[in-house]
PDB file of C-alpha atoms in Angstrom:
ATOM      1  CA  UNK A 227      79.035   5.671  18.854  1.00  0.00           C
ATOM      2  CA  UNK A 228      76.602   7.836  20.546  1.00  0.00           C
ATOM      3  CA  UNK A 229      72.752   7.144  20.268  1.00  0.00           C
ATOM      4  CA  UNK A 230      70.880  10.185  21.544  1.00  0.00           C
ATOM      5  CA  UNK A 231      67.545   8.437  21.718  1.00  0.00           C
ATOM      6  CA  UNK A 232      67.537   5.676  24.439  1.00  0.00           C
ATOM      7  CA  UNK A 233      64.273   4.236  25.791  1.00  0.00           C
ATOM      8  CA  UNK A 234      63.841   3.983  29.554  1.00  0.00           C
ATOM      9  CA  UNK A 235      63.266   0.338  30.424  1.00  0.00           C
ATOM     10  CA  UNK A 236      59.976  -0.750  31.714  1.00  0.00           C
ATOM     11  CA  UNK A 237      58.280   2.450  30.751  1.00  0.00           C
ATOM     12  CA  UNK A 238      55.294   3.675  28.504  1.00  0.00           C
ATOM     13  CA  UNK A 239      54.242   6.897  27.029  1.00  0.00           C
ATOM     14  CA  UNK A 240      51.548   8.037  24.599  1.00  0.00           C
ATOM     15  CA  UNK A 241      53.472   9.474  21.478  1.00  0.00           C
ATOM     16  CA  UNK A 242      51.744  10.532  18.335  1.00  0.00           C
ATOM     17  CA  UNK A 243      48.453   9.134  19.755  1.00  0.00           C
ATOM     18  CA  UNK A 244      49.948   5.719  20.279  1.00  0.00           C
ATOM     19  CA  UNK A 245      51.071   3.883  23.482  1.00  0.00           C
ATOM     20  CA  UNK A 246      54.794   3.075  23.198  1.00  0.00           C
ATOM     21  CA  UNK A 247      55.521   0.446  25.828  1.00  0.00           C
ATOM     22  CA  UNK A 248      59.268  -0.296  26.471  1.00  0.00           C
ATOM     23  CA  UNK A 249      60.313  -3.682  27.892  1.00  0.00           C
ATOM     24  CA  UNK A 250      63.031  -4.616  30.264  1.00  0.00           C
ATOM     25  CA  UNK A 251      65.650  -4.464  27.392  1.00  0.00           C
ATOM     26  CA  UNK A 252      64.593  -1.081  26.321  1.00  0.00           C
ATOM     27  CA  UNK A 253      62.728  -2.376  23.328  1.00  0.00           C
ATOM     28  CA  UNK A 254      59.237  -1.717  22.227  1.00  0.00           C
ATOM     29  CA  UNK A 255      58.284  -5.337  22.766  1.00  0.00           C
ATOM     30  CA  UNK A 256      57.090  -7.750  25.386  1.00  0.00           C
ATOM     31  CA  UNK A 257      58.858  -8.607  28.682  1.00  0.00           C
ATOM     32  CA  UNK A 258      61.743 -10.967  27.726  1.00  0.00           C
ATOM     33  CA  UNK A 259      64.177 -13.413  29.654  1.00  0.00           C
ATOM     34  CA  UNK A 260      66.507 -15.824  28.348  1.00  0.00           C
ATOM     35  CA  UNK A 261      64.306 -18.437  29.546  1.00  0.00           C
ATOM     36  CA  UNK A 262      61.415 -17.117  27.303  1.00  0.00           C
ATOM     37  CA  UNK A 263      63.702 -16.834  24.312  1.00  0.00           C
ATOM     38  CA  UNK A 264      65.069 -20.407  24.702  1.00  0.00           C
ATOM     39  CA  UNK A 265      61.450 -21.733  24.282  1.00  0.00           C
ATOM     40  CA  UNK A 266      61.544 -20.688  20.581  1.00  0.00           C
ATOM     41  CA  UNK A 267      63.178 -22.805  17.754  1.00  0.00           C
ATOM     42  CA  UNK A 268      64.304 -19.513  15.977  1.00  0.00           C
ATOM     43  CA  UNK A 269      64.770 -16.004  17.479  1.00  0.00           C
ATOM     44  CA  UNK A 270      65.182 -12.793  15.128  1.00  0.00           C
ATOM     45  CA  UNK A 271      66.024  -9.451  16.250  1.00  0.00           C
ATOM     46  CA  UNK A 272      64.471  -6.887  13.995  1.00  0.00           C
ATOM     47  CA  UNK A 273      66.952  -3.895  13.811  1.00  0.00           C
ATOM     48  CA  UNK A 274      66.343  -0.523  12.175  1.00  0.00           C
ATOM     49  CA  UNK A 275      64.927   2.955  12.620  1.00  0.00           C
ATOM     50  CA  UNK A 276      61.389   4.491  13.239  1.00  0.00           C
ATOM     51  CA  UNK A 277      59.867   2.088  10.708  1.00  0.00           C
ATOM     52  CA  UNK A 278      61.073  -0.952  12.543  1.00  0.00           C
ATOM     53  CA  UNK A 279      60.132   0.493  15.820  1.00  0.00           C
ATOM     54  CA  UNK A 280      56.582   1.135  14.410  1.00  0.00           C
ATOM     55  CA  UNK A 281      56.504   4.974  15.221  1.00  0.00           C
ATOM     56  CA  UNK A 282      52.961   6.215  15.146  1.00  0.00           C
ATOM     57  CA  UNK A 283      51.306   2.793  14.938  1.00  0.00           C
ATOM     58  CA  UNK A 284      49.917   0.589  17.417  1.00  0.00           C
ATOM     59  CA  UNK A 285      51.918  -2.376  18.761  1.00  0.00           C
ATOM     60  CA  UNK A 286      49.710  -4.869  16.951  1.00  0.00           C
ATOM     61  CA  UNK A 287      50.728  -3.328  13.478  1.00  0.00           C
ATOM     62  CA  UNK A 288      54.399  -3.127  14.114  1.00  0.00           C
ATOM     63  CA  UNK A 289      56.557  -5.314  11.695  1.00  0.00           C
ATOM     64  CA  UNK A 290      57.850  -7.687  14.296  1.00  0.00           C
ATOM     65  CA  UNK A 291      54.368  -8.199  15.654  1.00  0.00           C
ATOM     66  CA  UNK A 292      52.872  -8.718  12.279  1.00  0.00           C
ATOM     67  CA  UNK A 293      55.888 -11.341  11.690  1.00  0.00           C
ATOM     68  CA  UNK A 294      55.043 -13.159  14.979  1.00  0.00           C
ATOM     69  CA  UNK A 295      51.309 -13.537  14.023  1.00  0.00           C
ATOM     70  CA  UNK A 296      52.297 -14.997  10.611  1.00  0.00           C
ATOM     71  CA  UNK A 297      54.874 -17.417  12.136  1.00  0.00           C
ATOM     72  CA  UNK A 298      52.284 -18.513  14.615  1.00  0.00           C
ATOM     73  CA  UNK A 299      49.525 -19.029  11.882  1.00  0.00           C
ATOM     74  CA  UNK A 300      52.215 -21.308  10.044  1.00  0.00           C
ATOM     75  CA  UNK A 301      52.807 -23.308  13.139  1.00  0.00           C
ATOM     76  CA  UNK A 302      56.409 -21.856  13.429  1.00  0.00           C
ATOM     77  CA  UNK A 303      57.910 -21.713  16.835  1.00  0.00           C
ATOM     78  CA  UNK A 304      59.616 -18.603  16.083  1.00  0.00           C
ATOM     79  CA  UNK A 305      59.801 -15.083  17.717  1.00  0.00           C
ATOM     80  CA  UNK A 306      60.577 -11.623  16.132  1.00  0.00           C
ATOM     81  CA  UNK A 307      61.828  -9.246  18.721  1.00  0.00           C
ATOM     82  CA  UNK A 308      61.498  -5.343  17.853  1.00  0.00           C
ATOM     83  CA  UNK A 309      64.825  -3.723  18.176  1.00  0.00           C
ATOM     84  CA  UNK A 310      63.877  -0.530  16.298  1.00  0.00           C
ATOM     85  CA  UNK A 311      65.140   2.810  17.670  1.00  0.00           C
ATOM     86  CA  UNK A 312      62.972   5.825  16.949  1.00  0.00           C
ATOM     87  CA  UNK A 313      64.460   9.053  15.452  1.00  0.00           C
ATOM     88  CA  UNK A 314      67.367   6.993  13.942  1.00  0.00           C
ATOM     89  CA  UNK A 315      68.437   7.787  10.449  1.00  0.00           C
ATOM     90  CA  UNK A 316      70.825   7.087   7.690  1.00  0.00           C
ATOM     91  CA  UNK A 317      73.000   9.988   8.854  1.00  0.00           C
ATOM     92  CA  UNK A 318      73.445   8.511  12.324  1.00  0.00           C
ATOM     93  CA  UNK A 319      74.238   5.200  10.693  1.00  0.00           C
ATOM     94  CA  UNK A 320      77.167   6.597   8.767  1.00  0.00           C
ATOM     95  CA  UNK A 321      78.322   8.534  11.911  1.00  0.00           C
TER      96      UNK A 321
END
């Protein structure tokens, strides 16, 4: 499988008037380590395309970030990690 759009780890850029920050795992999310992840009771990796990534929206409005806010407001010790890949589509899933 060949994924043509790979993000450069620990970089950021302004794309579609929005800052896209990429963490140490190549994801649009916070800096993560196994030690950080182990602090949570449940860990979820959100997979998908541009929608999951949050293409064109600020980090605060991404699906994973909204879920993190909801879980925190409900006193859940959960983390949702953004594993979305921009410019990925159904044709690439099939191939």
